[in-house]
Short mmCIF file of C-alpha atoms in Angstrom, two decimals:
data_model
loop_
_atom_site.label_atom_id
_atom_site.label_comp_id
_atom_site.label_asym_id
_atom_site.label_seq_id
_atom_site.Cartn_x
_atom_site.Cartn_y
_atom_site.Cartn_z
CA MET A 9 -17.75 -2.28 -3.01
CA GLU A 10 -16.34 -2.12 -6.52
CA SER A 11 -12.69 -2.84 -7.30
CA ARG A 12 -11.11 -1.59 -10.52
CA THR A 13 -7.80 -0.55 -12.01
CA ILE A 14 -7.25 2.94 -13.44
CA SER A 15 -4.38 4.72 -15.17
CA VAL A 16 -3.20 8.09 -13.86
CA LEU A 17 -0.36 9.90 -15.64
CA GLY A 18 0.80 6.60 -17.06
CA LEU A 19 0.66 4.78 -13.71
CA ARG A 20 -1.78 1.94 -13.11
CA THR A 21 -3.34 1.78 -9.66
CA ARG A 22 -6.17 -0.15 -8.02
CA VAL A 23 -9.19 1.66 -6.63
CA LEU A 24 -11.97 0.53 -4.28
CA GLU A 25 -15.20 2.49 -4.48
CA ALA A 26 -18.39 2.53 -2.43
CA ASN A 27 -21.43 4.54 -3.47
CA PRO A 28 -24.64 5.44 -1.63
CA GLY A 29 -27.63 3.13 -1.58
CA ALA A 30 -28.02 -0.63 -1.93
CA GLY A 31 -25.59 -1.85 -4.54
CA GLY A 32 -24.35 1.70 -5.04
CA GLN A 33 -27.38 2.55 -7.20
CA ARG A 34 -28.34 5.83 -5.51
CA PRO A 35 -26.30 8.77 -6.89
CA PRO A 36 -24.05 10.64 -4.42
CA THR A 37 -25.57 13.84 -3.03
CA ARG A 38 -22.59 15.18 -1.07
CA ASP A 39 -18.86 15.75 -1.43
CA ALA A 40 -16.71 12.73 -2.17
CA ILE A 41 -14.26 11.19 0.32
CA VAL A 42 -10.80 10.00 -0.76
CA LEU A 43 -9.06 7.54 1.58
CA VAL A 44 -5.27 7.10 1.52
CA HIS A 45 -3.58 4.23 3.35
CA GLY A 46 -0.27 4.27 5.19
CA VAL A 47 3.16 2.95 4.24
CA GLY A 48 3.04 -0.79 3.68
CA GLY A 49 -0.79 -0.68 3.58
CA TRP A 50 -3.39 -1.27 0.88
CA ALA A 51 -6.82 0.00 -0.14
CA GLU A 52 -8.68 -2.65 1.87
CA ASN A 53 -7.40 -1.06 5.09
CA TRP A 54 -10.49 1.17 4.83
CA ARG A 55 -12.96 -1.71 4.22
CA ALA A 56 -14.74 -1.51 7.60
CA VAL A 57 -15.59 2.19 7.30
CA MET A 58 -16.31 2.57 3.57
CA PRO A 59 -19.95 1.33 3.51
CA PRO A 60 -20.99 3.45 6.54
CA LEU A 61 -19.35 6.51 5.00
CA ALA A 62 -21.09 5.85 1.66
CA ALA A 63 -24.40 5.47 3.51
CA THR A 64 -24.15 9.18 4.42
CA GLY A 65 -24.69 10.05 0.74
CA ARG A 66 -21.05 10.40 -0.26
CA ARG A 67 -18.99 8.64 -2.92
CA VAL A 68 -16.08 6.92 -1.11
CA ILE A 69 -12.84 6.09 -2.93
CA ALA A 70 -9.87 4.19 -1.48
CA VAL A 71 -6.75 4.17 -3.63
CA ASP A 72 -3.78 1.89 -3.71
CA LEU A 73 -0.81 4.29 -3.73
CA PRO A 74 0.18 5.65 -6.00
CA GLY A 75 -4.25 9.46 -8.17
CA PHE A 76 -8.43 15.04 -8.37
CA GLU A 77 -11.80 16.28 -7.61
CA HIS A 78 -12.96 18.54 -4.81
CA ALA A 79 -13.15 16.15 -1.85
CA HIS A 80 -12.75 15.34 1.81
CA LEU A 81 -9.31 13.79 2.32
CA VAL A 82 -8.67 11.09 4.91
CA GLY A 83 -5.20 9.62 5.40
CA ASN A 84 -3.68 7.08 7.76
CA SER A 85 0.02 7.13 8.73
CA LEU A 86 2.05 8.00 5.61
CA GLY A 87 -1.30 8.62 3.93
CA GLY A 88 -1.80 11.42 6.45
CA SER A 89 1.41 13.08 5.28
CA ILE A 90 0.20 12.76 1.70
CA VAL A 91 -3.24 14.29 2.22
CA GLY A 92 -1.68 17.00 4.36
CA THR A 93 0.68 17.86 1.51
CA VAL A 94 -2.26 18.07 -0.91
CA ALA A 95 -4.19 20.33 1.46
CA PHE A 96 -1.21 22.58 2.15
CA THR A 97 -0.38 23.01 -1.55
CA SER A 98 -3.89 23.03 -3.09
CA PRO A 99 -6.27 24.09 -0.29
CA GLU A 100 -8.91 25.23 -2.78
CA ARG A 101 -9.47 21.61 -3.85
CA VAL A 102 -9.98 20.23 -0.35
CA ARG A 103 -13.25 20.25 1.60
CA SER A 104 -11.72 18.83 4.79
CA VAL A 105 -8.76 16.82 6.06
CA THR A 106 -8.81 13.91 8.51
CA LEU A 107 -5.49 12.55 9.75
CA ALA A 108 -5.83 9.08 11.28
CA ALA A 109 -2.53 8.74 13.17
CA GLY A 110 -1.02 10.82 10.39
CA GLY A 111 2.71 11.17 9.95
CA GLY A 112 4.50 14.52 9.95
CA LEU A 113 3.34 16.24 13.13
CA GLY A 114 6.02 14.71 15.35
CA VAL A 115 9.49 13.23 14.99
CA ASP A 116 9.58 9.96 16.93
CA VAL A 117 8.23 6.78 15.36
CA ALA A 118 8.51 3.09 16.19
CA ARG A 119 12.05 1.70 16.45
CA SER A 120 11.22 -0.99 13.87
CA LEU A 121 10.56 1.74 11.29
CA ARG A 122 13.71 3.69 12.14
CA LEU A 123 15.82 0.57 11.64
CA CYS A 124 14.70 0.46 8.00
CA CYS A 125 17.09 3.34 7.25
CA LEU A 126 20.17 1.33 8.22
CA PRO A 127 22.68 0.65 5.42
CA GLY A 128 21.98 -2.62 3.66
CA MET A 129 18.29 -2.80 4.60
CA GLY A 130 17.36 -2.38 0.94
CA LEU A 131 19.10 -5.67 0.19
CA VAL A 132 17.65 -7.39 3.25
CA ALA A 133 14.16 -6.37 2.15
CA ARG A 134 14.57 -8.41 -1.03
CA LEU A 135 15.11 -11.63 0.88
CA PRO A 136 12.17 -14.05 1.14
CA PHE A 137 10.09 -13.59 4.29
CA SER A 138 7.58 -15.98 5.80
CA ALA A 139 3.87 -15.46 6.27
CA SER A 140 4.44 -15.47 10.02
CA SER A 141 6.68 -12.39 9.73
CA ALA A 142 3.92 -10.57 7.85
CA HIS A 143 1.42 -11.59 10.53
CA ALA A 144 3.74 -10.31 13.26
CA SER A 145 3.97 -6.93 11.52
CA VAL A 146 0.17 -6.68 11.43
CA ARG A 147 -0.04 -7.28 15.18
CA THR A 148 2.21 -4.27 15.88
CA LEU A 149 -0.51 -2.01 14.45
CA PHE A 150 -3.12 -3.05 17.02
CA TYR A 151 -3.64 -2.54 20.71
CA ASP A 152 -5.78 -5.70 20.91
CA SER A 153 -4.75 -8.42 18.47
CA ALA A 154 -8.13 -10.11 18.95
CA ARG A 155 -9.62 -7.28 16.88
CA ILE A 156 -7.51 -8.05 13.81
CA PRO A 157 -9.82 -9.09 10.95
CA PRO A 158 -8.76 -12.56 9.74
CA GLU A 159 -8.61 -11.36 6.13
CA MET A 160 -5.99 -8.78 7.08
CA TYR A 161 -3.47 -11.55 7.74
CA ASP A 162 -4.07 -12.91 4.23
CA GLU A 163 -3.78 -9.43 2.72
CA ALA A 164 -0.52 -8.80 4.55
CA VAL A 165 0.94 -11.82 2.74
CA ARG A 166 -0.67 -10.95 -0.61
CA TYR A 167 0.12 -7.23 -0.62
CA GLY A 168 2.53 -6.52 2.23
CA LEU A 169 5.30 -9.01 1.54
CA PRO A 170 5.72 -8.20 -2.19
CA SER A 171 5.84 -4.48 -1.41
CA PHE A 172 8.36 -4.76 1.44
CA PRO A 173 11.33 -3.46 -0.62
CA GLU A 174 9.30 -0.37 -1.50
CA PHE A 175 8.25 -0.05 2.15
CA VAL A 176 11.92 0.10 3.18
CA ARG A 177 12.85 2.48 0.35
CA VAL A 178 10.13 4.96 1.35
CA LEU A 179 11.01 4.83 5.04
CA ALA A 180 14.72 5.25 4.36
CA ALA A 181 13.93 8.40 2.37
CA GLY A 182 11.91 9.92 5.19
CA LEU A 183 13.54 8.66 8.40
CA ASP A 184 16.88 8.46 10.11
CA LEU A 185 17.75 6.65 13.33
CA ARG A 186 16.19 9.44 15.40
CA GLY A 187 12.89 9.46 13.52
CA VAL A 188 11.41 11.72 10.84
CA ARG A 189 14.15 13.67 9.05
CA PRO A 190 13.99 17.24 10.45
CA ALA A 191 14.40 18.92 7.05
CA LEU A 192 11.43 17.03 5.62
CA ARG A 193 9.22 17.69 8.63
CA ASP A 194 10.14 21.38 8.80
CA ALA A 195 9.38 21.86 5.10
CA TRP A 196 6.03 20.06 5.51
CA LEU A 197 5.00 22.09 8.54
CA ALA A 198 6.15 25.37 6.97
CA ARG A 199 3.36 24.96 4.41
CA ALA A 200 0.70 24.05 6.98
CA SER A 201 -0.58 27.60 7.47
CA ARG A 202 -1.72 27.67 3.83
CA TYR A 203 -4.57 25.36 4.79
CA GLY A 204 -7.18 26.98 7.00
CA GLY A 205 -10.00 24.53 6.36
CA PRO A 206 -11.54 21.91 8.64
CA LEU A 207 -9.05 19.48 10.14
CA LEU A 208 -9.65 16.44 12.33
CA LEU A 209 -7.01 14.30 14.06
CA VAL A 210 -8.11 10.80 15.09
CA TRP A 211 -5.56 8.83 17.11
CA GLY A 212 -5.42 5.63 19.13
CA ARG A 213 -4.14 6.41 22.62
CA GLN A 214 -2.05 3.21 22.58
CA ASP A 215 -0.50 3.78 19.14
CA THR A 216 3.07 2.46 19.32
CA VAL A 217 3.90 3.25 15.67
CA ILE A 218 3.28 7.02 15.69
CA PRO A 219 2.64 8.02 19.32
CA ALA A 220 -0.53 9.91 20.23
CA HIS A 221 1.48 12.64 21.97
CA HIS A 222 2.18 14.03 18.48
CA VAL A 223 -1.16 15.84 18.76
CA ALA A 224 -0.09 17.76 21.89
CA ASP A 225 1.29 20.80 20.04
CA VAL A 226 -0.95 20.69 16.97
CA HIS A 227 -2.90 23.86 17.80
CA ARG A 228 0.25 25.94 17.56
CA ILE A 229 0.71 24.73 13.99
CA LEU A 230 -2.91 24.21 12.92
CA PRO A 231 -5.14 26.19 15.30
CA GLN A 232 -8.37 24.96 13.72
CA ALA A 233 -7.58 21.29 14.42
CA GLN A 234 -10.09 19.11 16.26
CA VAL A 235 -8.70 16.10 18.13
CA ARG A 236 -10.35 12.79 18.95
CA LEU A 237 -8.35 10.23 20.95
CA ILE A 238 -9.69 6.68 21.02
CA ASP A 239 -8.85 4.61 24.09
CA ARG A 240 -7.67 0.99 23.81
CA CYS A 241 -6.74 1.54 20.18
CA GLY A 242 -3.53 1.34 18.16
CA HIS A 243 -2.26 2.71 14.85
CA VAL A 244 -5.17 1.84 12.55
CA PRO A 245 -8.31 3.18 14.27
CA MET A 246 -10.46 2.71 11.16
CA ILE A 247 -9.80 -1.04 11.44
CA GLU A 248 -9.47 -1.65 15.18
CA CYS A 249 -12.21 0.77 16.33
CA PRO A 250 -14.37 1.52 13.26
CA GLU A 251 -17.43 2.62 15.23
CA GLU A 252 -15.50 5.16 17.27
CA PHE A 253 -13.70 6.28 14.11
CA LEU A 254 -17.01 6.86 12.31
CA ASP A 255 -18.51 8.60 15.36
CA ALA A 256 -15.73 11.16 15.05
CA VAL A 257 -15.49 11.45 11.26
CA ILE A 258 -19.08 11.57 10.02
CA PRO A 259 -20.22 14.54 12.18
CA PHE A 260 -16.97 16.30 11.25
CA LEU A 261 -17.71 15.86 7.52
CA ASP A 262 -21.25 17.14 8.03
CA ARG A 263 -19.97 20.25 9.82
CA ALA A 264 -17.41 20.90 7.08
CA GLU A 265 -20.07 20.77 4.36
CA ARG A 266 -22.49 23.00 6.31
CA ALA A 267 -19.70 25.54 6.79
CA ALA A 268 -18.87 25.48 3.07
CA ALA A 269 -22.55 25.94 2.16
CA ALA A 270 -22.85 28.89 4.54
#
């Protein structure tokens, strides 16, 4: 994979890219895939699934928030809310949408996230935190902590701790003590019908951050949605269960491209 820094509208952001073929030498033959991580995450969250996705003949791009070409959009957690917003507002630019435990469908989220909206948490977030606190946060994302890649602990310290004040600021803007702010969710869902393209929801059954029951009513809002629940899996299925994640996503991408060609 290639790592580089780009400038978009005056903002500098880091991008990971995987291309088809050994060493990325074979040109892409199919629609690109853009991967968007969740709040408090980083581009490497998609590391386990990028090479297999690129091997299907697609250019695969993972961005560090905050960049568009016609593409498949895949978003985890907050990243799901972001790609959903793109699809709902510019459906003509989107080949398909995959929400991996995406935010916005339901209201309730983990208590630890809701507490970030308490008064004074912005100041608390600027205090120094230990590596062990970053490691503990990583473990909340998984059903089975034995599946946590060792490098993810290092990345949580390198990327997660410095971005914690921003993590709290973003959550405080979108949550209250009951969960997702109703006005934000209602406005997001009100636009959902503008997108009628392919949509896949991939969720870990044991997700304690954004519960899997959020998919229960999805067909009322997005009737074309396909749902894949992965057992013994938490909030980051592309990391904890990459094979099951790919088994759901790759055939879905193929079907979306065949439908567009037809």
